[in-house]
């Protein structure tokens, strides 16, 4: 999605992440996709193997100095999530939901996970929050409305913001052109605002 | 702290567990016996989260029930058990008898088993590593009194990990009738679904085909058709063509589907494509 493709190389100190300039700074990334030869091969790993890999990503990568490390996780509250909380006690967490009650219900359980693992919950982001018809500008609530804000209020957590559906963003993610397209999409401003909020927490 | 309702004295298998009964990693023959009166077992899979797998599972079940099939549903996604809510039976309790756990029945007579029924509250988290999840999945397949079913539809979490390996291993003797893979049109989803296809092929699971969900949106005001998640690489049609798979249906993104899932009530005006999907599934399974 972020347009960084390639293989990971190692140095004396460990693995080198893939890196690219971004604005005035840089973005570095590690991913299992940088370690597999064929991107269509399934990664059929049980929990312990996933745990070992995550630990390597956290301890064996030469990140250099970073202002922020963002860790994307799969849905759920299982091996991956437990491993991260064990490796990074008190890790900051941002929760993502769609407006739907069904999605928010799952995230409610993740809020409990965060409490039990002493995570620092920075807030909730709601994505897929409506779609503006390019023809008539009618705003379609494709996935309902307000689920993220209601969840935040119920759990007494910051509501960081909502992101509208943006087909141009989806297109950019598919092509790995996210970094070049940040400024032009309607959802970009929402992400910008949320990022600014997060830098203040 | 596992989140299991203390009212049940914790895990229902606490006593049996301590005897070492579940130490055997897999019991395909136990599952085959338990599911001997289930004619067809369908796995709903996706490589990617958020593509609507649970929605599709529920729609398959509802459309089968509408065609007078006897249907059961198992939610194998133990950390994110959405199906109970989508089918309108969340928060209900299961009862255990000498025949096993009795599933919860929806208004349209779909038998449902989910960890939702074992959790004390909607806030309880299932913070389990893989091995513990596998134990629960085995319970769902061996200890539920399903009775006679035409179809047992199994929802899974996204990916190719413990839950998927557990299901495949447990169903080795009982046989999976077919896998339905769910995607959206985006390449980031298709890429993960290709992995899922290769998972199925590696483990010799029969693939019914692919459902492309959220394929387009029809504006209710001006009827303009919009691509919400643009198919930058030809969508599911191109992927299916490349992989030699059947594209079972492309389903539009309809707010009514979301409303149905949230309310647990079927509702009217849902995409007809789900009916087409079920017709293809029954044709695949019954010949």
XYZ file of C-alpha atoms in Angstrom, chain B residues 13-130:
118
model
C -14.623 -28.785 29.511
C -12.606 -27.980 32.615
C -13.078 -31.425 34.107
C -12.600 -33.414 30.931
C -9.600 -31.258 30.081
C -7.835 -32.168 33.295
C -8.090 -35.865 32.423
C -5.966 -35.187 29.351
C -8.848 -36.048 27.010
C -8.023 -33.143 24.693
C -4.300 -33.679 24.629
C -4.633 -35.394 21.242
C -4.052 -32.685 18.736
C -6.755 -33.660 16.278
C -9.642 -36.117 16.285
C -10.956 -36.254 12.749
C -12.869 -39.460 13.446
C -14.657 -37.852 16.420
C -15.664 -34.988 14.173
C -16.764 -37.344 11.412
C -19.021 -39.155 13.866
C -20.390 -35.919 15.334
C -21.120 -34.485 11.879
C -22.338 -37.725 10.312
C -25.846 -36.296 9.909
C -24.576 -33.104 8.248
C -24.712 -33.521 4.490
C -22.614 -30.588 3.252
C -19.941 -28.518 5.016
C -19.090 -25.135 3.543
C -16.107 -23.036 4.635
C -16.279 -19.280 4.058
C -12.761 -17.888 3.771
C -10.969 -14.697 2.862
C -7.405 -13.577 2.863
C -8.363 -10.099 4.004
C -10.350 -8.700 6.912
C -13.248 -6.342 6.375
C -14.422 -7.747 3.038
C -17.750 -8.954 4.412
C -17.072 -12.620 5.085
C -19.462 -12.861 8.042
C -22.096 -10.979 6.057
C -21.741 -13.454 3.199
C -21.869 -16.400 5.621
C -25.107 -15.091 7.107
C -26.615 -14.461 3.673
C -25.693 -17.973 2.535
C -27.375 -19.395 5.641
C -30.501 -17.232 5.307
C -30.937 -17.975 1.611
C -30.467 -21.707 2.203
C -33.063 -21.589 4.983
C -35.443 -19.705 2.676
C -35.135 -22.612 0.268
C -36.213 -24.961 3.083
C -32.802 -26.477 3.684
C -31.907 -27.291 7.295
C -28.913 -25.081 8.036
C -26.355 -24.707 10.784
C -23.712 -22.003 11.191
C -20.477 -22.130 13.191
C -18.535 -18.988 13.919
C -14.920 -20.084 14.011
C -13.721 -16.477 14.474
C -13.555 -16.800 18.256
C -11.935 -13.401 18.856
C -14.435 -11.496 16.721
C -17.688 -13.514 16.791
C -19.959 -11.325 14.651
C -22.340 -13.954 13.315
C -24.540 -14.190 16.386
C -25.352 -10.463 16.122
C -25.797 -10.580 12.344
C -28.271 -13.457 12.709
C -30.108 -11.748 15.559
C -29.204 -14.204 18.330
C -26.371 -12.459 20.192
C -26.383 -12.628 23.960
C -28.363 -15.856 24.116
C -27.278 -18.869 26.123
C -26.498 -22.416 25.134
C -27.590 -25.412 27.158
C -25.675 -28.593 27.636
C -27.331 -32.001 27.778
C -26.084 -35.553 27.434
C -26.302 -35.067 23.650
C -23.991 -32.066 23.825
C -24.560 -28.332 23.498
C -27.781 -27.387 21.836
C -27.270 -24.652 19.266
C -29.227 -21.411 19.354
C -31.928 -21.193 16.690
C -32.739 -18.038 14.736
C -36.274 -17.062 13.793
C -35.735 -18.660 10.393
C -34.602 -21.877 12.057
C -30.861 -21.616 11.444
C -28.876 -23.464 14.130
C -26.015 -21.279 15.357
C -22.972 -22.008 17.491
C -20.684 -19.183 18.528
C -18.453 -18.286 21.427
C -20.764 -15.270 21.817
C -23.172 -17.583 23.668
C -20.474 -18.529 26.178
C -19.305 -15.025 26.967
C -20.725 -13.197 29.944
C -21.006 -9.802 28.303
C -20.517 -8.061 24.987
C -17.406 -6.448 26.446
C -15.638 -9.715 27.197
C -12.503 -10.259 25.151
C -11.275 -13.679 24.095
C -7.561 -13.253 24.655
C -6.417 -16.662 23.545
C -3.400 -17.954 21.706
C -3.807 -20.420 18.854
